Coordinates of C-alpha atoms in Angstrom, one line a residue:
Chain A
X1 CA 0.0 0.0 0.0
X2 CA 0.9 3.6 -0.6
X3 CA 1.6 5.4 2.2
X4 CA 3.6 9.0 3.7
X5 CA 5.9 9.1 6.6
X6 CA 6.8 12.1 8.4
X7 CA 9.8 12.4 10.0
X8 CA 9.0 14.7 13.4
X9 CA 6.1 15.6 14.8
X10 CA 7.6 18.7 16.3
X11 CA 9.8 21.1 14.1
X12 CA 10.8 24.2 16.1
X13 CA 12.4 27.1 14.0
X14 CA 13.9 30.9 14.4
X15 CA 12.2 33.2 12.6
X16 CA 14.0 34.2 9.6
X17 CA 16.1 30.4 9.8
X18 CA 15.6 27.4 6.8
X19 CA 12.3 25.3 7.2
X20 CA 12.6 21.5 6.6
X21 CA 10.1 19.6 7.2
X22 CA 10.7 15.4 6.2
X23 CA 8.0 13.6 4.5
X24 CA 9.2 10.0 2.8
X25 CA 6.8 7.6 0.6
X26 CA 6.7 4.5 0.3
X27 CA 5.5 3.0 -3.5
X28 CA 6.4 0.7 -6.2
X29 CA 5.6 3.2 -8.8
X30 CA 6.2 7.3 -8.5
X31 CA 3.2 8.6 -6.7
X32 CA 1.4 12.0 -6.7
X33 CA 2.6 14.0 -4.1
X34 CA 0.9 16.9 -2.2
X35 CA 2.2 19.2 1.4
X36 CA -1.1 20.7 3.1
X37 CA -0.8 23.7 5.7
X38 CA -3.8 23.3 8.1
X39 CA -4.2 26.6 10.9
X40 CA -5.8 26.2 14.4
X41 CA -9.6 25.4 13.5
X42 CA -9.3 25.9 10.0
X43 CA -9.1 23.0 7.2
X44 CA -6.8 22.2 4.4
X45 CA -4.7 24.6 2.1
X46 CA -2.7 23.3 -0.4
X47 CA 0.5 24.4 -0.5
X48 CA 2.2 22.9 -3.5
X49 CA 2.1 19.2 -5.4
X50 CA 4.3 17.2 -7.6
X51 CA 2.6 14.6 -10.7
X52 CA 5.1 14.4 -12.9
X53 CA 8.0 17.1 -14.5
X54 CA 10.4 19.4 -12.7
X55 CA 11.1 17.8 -9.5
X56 CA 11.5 21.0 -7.7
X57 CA 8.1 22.6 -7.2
X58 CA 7.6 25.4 -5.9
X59 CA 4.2 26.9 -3.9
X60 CA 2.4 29.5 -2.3
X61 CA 4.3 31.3 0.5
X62 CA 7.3 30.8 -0.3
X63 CA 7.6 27.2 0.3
X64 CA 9.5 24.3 -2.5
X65 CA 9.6 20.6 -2.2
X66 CA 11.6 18.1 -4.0
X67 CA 10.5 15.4 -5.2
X68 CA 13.8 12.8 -5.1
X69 CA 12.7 8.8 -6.8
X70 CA 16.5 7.5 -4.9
X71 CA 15.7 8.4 -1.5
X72 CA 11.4 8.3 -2.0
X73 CA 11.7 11.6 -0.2
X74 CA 9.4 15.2 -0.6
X75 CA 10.5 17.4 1.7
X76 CA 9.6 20.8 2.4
X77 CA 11.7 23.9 2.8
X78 CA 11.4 27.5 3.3
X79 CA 14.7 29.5 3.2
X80 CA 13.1 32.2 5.9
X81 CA 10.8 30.9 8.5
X82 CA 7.8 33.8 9.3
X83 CA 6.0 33.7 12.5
X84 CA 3.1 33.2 10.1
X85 CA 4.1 30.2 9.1
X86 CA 3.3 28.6 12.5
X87 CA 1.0 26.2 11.4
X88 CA 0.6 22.0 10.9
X89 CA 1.8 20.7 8.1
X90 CA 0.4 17.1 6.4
X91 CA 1.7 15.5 3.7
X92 CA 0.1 13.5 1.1
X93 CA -0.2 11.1 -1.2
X94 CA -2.9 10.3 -3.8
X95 CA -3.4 6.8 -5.2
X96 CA -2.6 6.1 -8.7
X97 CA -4.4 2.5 -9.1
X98 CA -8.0 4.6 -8.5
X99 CA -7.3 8.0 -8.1
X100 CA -8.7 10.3 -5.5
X101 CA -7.7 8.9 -2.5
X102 CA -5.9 11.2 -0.2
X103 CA -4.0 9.7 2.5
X104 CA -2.0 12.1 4.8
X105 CA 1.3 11.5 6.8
X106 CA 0.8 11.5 10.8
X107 CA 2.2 15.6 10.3
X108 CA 4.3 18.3 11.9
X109 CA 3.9 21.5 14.1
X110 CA 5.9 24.0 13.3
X111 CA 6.4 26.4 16.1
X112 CA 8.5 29.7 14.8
X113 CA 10.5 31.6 17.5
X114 CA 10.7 35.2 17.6
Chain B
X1 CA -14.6 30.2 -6.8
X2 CA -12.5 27.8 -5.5
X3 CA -14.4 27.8 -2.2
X4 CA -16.0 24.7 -0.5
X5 CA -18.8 25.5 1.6
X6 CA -19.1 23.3 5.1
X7 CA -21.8 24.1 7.3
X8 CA -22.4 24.7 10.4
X9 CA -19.2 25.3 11.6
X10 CA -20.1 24.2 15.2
X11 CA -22.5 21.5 16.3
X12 CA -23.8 20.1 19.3
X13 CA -25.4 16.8 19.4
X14 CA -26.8 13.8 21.9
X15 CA -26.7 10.7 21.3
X16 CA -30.0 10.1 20.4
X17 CA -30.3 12.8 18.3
X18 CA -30.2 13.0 14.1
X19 CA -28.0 15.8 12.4
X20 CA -26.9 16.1 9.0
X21 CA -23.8 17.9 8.0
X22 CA -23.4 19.5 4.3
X23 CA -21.0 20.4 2.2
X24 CA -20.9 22.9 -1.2
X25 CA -19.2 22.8 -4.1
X26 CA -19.3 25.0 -7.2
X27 CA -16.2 24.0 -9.0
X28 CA -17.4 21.3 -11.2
X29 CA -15.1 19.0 -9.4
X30 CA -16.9 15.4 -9.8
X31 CA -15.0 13.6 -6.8
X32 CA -15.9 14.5 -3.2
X33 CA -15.1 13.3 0.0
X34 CA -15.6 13.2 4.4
X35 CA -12.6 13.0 6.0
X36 CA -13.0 12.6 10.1
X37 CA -10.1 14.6 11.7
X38 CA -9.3 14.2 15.4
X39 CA -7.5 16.5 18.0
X40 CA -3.3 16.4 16.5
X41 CA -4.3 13.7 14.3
X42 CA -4.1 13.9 10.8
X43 CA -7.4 13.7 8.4
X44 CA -8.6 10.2 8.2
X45 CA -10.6 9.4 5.4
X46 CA -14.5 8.4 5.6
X47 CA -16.0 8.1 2.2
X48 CA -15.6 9.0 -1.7
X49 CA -18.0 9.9 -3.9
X50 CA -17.1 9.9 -7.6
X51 CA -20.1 11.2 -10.0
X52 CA -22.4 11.2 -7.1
X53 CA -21.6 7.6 -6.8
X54 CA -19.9 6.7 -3.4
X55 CA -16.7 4.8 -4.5
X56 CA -14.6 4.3 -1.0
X57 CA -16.4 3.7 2.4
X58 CA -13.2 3.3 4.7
X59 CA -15.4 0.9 7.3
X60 CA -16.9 3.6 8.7
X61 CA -19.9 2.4 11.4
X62 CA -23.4 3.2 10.1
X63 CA -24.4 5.9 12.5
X64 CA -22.7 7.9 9.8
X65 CA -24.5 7.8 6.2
X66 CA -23.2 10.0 3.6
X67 CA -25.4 11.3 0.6
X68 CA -24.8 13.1 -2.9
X69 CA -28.0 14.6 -3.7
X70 CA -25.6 16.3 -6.6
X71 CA -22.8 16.9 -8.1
X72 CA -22.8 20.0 -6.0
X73 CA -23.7 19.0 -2.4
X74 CA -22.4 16.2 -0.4
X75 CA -24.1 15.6 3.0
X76 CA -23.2 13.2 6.0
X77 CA -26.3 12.3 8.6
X78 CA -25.2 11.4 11.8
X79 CA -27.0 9.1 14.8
X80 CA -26.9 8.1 17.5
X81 CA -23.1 9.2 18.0
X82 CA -20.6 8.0 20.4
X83 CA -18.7 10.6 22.1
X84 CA -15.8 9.4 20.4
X85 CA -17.3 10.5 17.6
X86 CA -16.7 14.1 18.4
X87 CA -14.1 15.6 15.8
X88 CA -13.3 17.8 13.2
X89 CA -15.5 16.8 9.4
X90 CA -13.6 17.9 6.8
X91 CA -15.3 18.0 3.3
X92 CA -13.2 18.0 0.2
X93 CA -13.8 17.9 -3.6
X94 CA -11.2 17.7 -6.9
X95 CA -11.3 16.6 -10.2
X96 CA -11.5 13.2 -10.9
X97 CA -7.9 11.5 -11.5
X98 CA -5.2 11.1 -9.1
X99 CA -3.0 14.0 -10.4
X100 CA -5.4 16.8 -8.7
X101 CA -5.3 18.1 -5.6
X102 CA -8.3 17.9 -3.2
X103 CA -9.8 21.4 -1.8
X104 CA -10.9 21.5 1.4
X105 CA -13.7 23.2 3.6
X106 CA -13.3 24.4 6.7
X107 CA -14.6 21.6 8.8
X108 CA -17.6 21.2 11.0
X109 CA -16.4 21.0 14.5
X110 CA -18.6 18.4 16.3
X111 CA -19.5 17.2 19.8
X112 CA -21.2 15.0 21.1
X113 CA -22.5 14.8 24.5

């Protein structure tokens, strides 16, 4: 079965230090690849995904992921933490046998230190 | 509008009560989906519907009973709740194919007492 791992559940950061959050998959065949950003009492906002092409992808706030087939890895980064980026973040995979399936990684806080 | 519409944001419920949660969509997106999200837990994943048609029940107990009325609305009728049951609902739609990205409401925050 496909499935996410992510590596720390807890991911303290300076503000204005590099973000890096670990998220491995685990697949036969190259899966599609999502990173969610979920606020306190909020839902879901997708922050970037990878299908197929480049294998750096770059989203919203600043935030890339590579998508690396050796190691099965798509982790996130941010060169500058913000306070605003405080948040949980959950990554994903979709199934490719069926399609729209979503199954998200156990996630990580990010706490962002003044 | 790339919204998803959940509502209400906040219920309260007994156990021998019936509610119904619903969820809007007006992207054309033909896949939809309850995902059951509990306190520093990621979303878990209740049931797809794909053309109104539900495709995925993840063993979810009966006391929950999803509907698509439409390719617009998606609805999830709840009773006689466990406590346990209390959580976030998360409602999601995307396109159909495993290459899209799912968008996601703001949840219905539920307890039950």
């Amino acid at each position: 079965a496909q499935s996410v791992t992510q590596l720390g559940s807890h991911v303290s950061v300076s503000e204005g230090a590099l973000v890096l959050l670990r998220c491995n998959y685990s697949s036969s065949v190259p899966p599609y690849l999502f990173w969610y950003v979920q606020y306190p009492n909020q839902g879901l906002q997708l922050l970037l995904k990878y299908t197929t092409g480049a294998t750096l992808v770059k989203g919203i706030n600043g935030f890339e992921a590579e998508f690396k087939k050796s190691e099965t890895s798509f982790h996130l980064t941010k060169p500058s933490a913000h306070m605003s980026d405080a948040a949980e973040y959950f990554c994903a995979v979709s199934l490719t046998s069926t399609g729209n399936q979503f199954y998200f990684g156990t996630g990580t806080s990010l706490t962002v230190i003044p | 509008d790339t919204e998803v519409t959940q509502t209400p944001k906040h219920l309260v419920m007994g156990m021998t009560n019936k509610k119904s949660l619903k969820c809007e969509q007006h992207m054309g997106h033909r896949a939809m989906y309850w995902y059951k999200q509990k306190a520093k837990k990621p979303p878990e994943l209740m049931f797809v519907y794909s053309y109104e048609k539900l495709s995925i029940n993840e063993s979810v107990p009966s006391r929950f009973s999803p509907e698509c009325p439409n390719s617009s609305l998606l609805n999830l009728h709840l009773h006689a709740l466990q406590p346990e049951d209390s959580a976030l609902y998360l409602c999601a739609s995307s396109q159909k194919g495993a290459r899209t990205e799912a968008f996601f409401g703001q949840g219905t925050r539920l307890t039950v007492v």
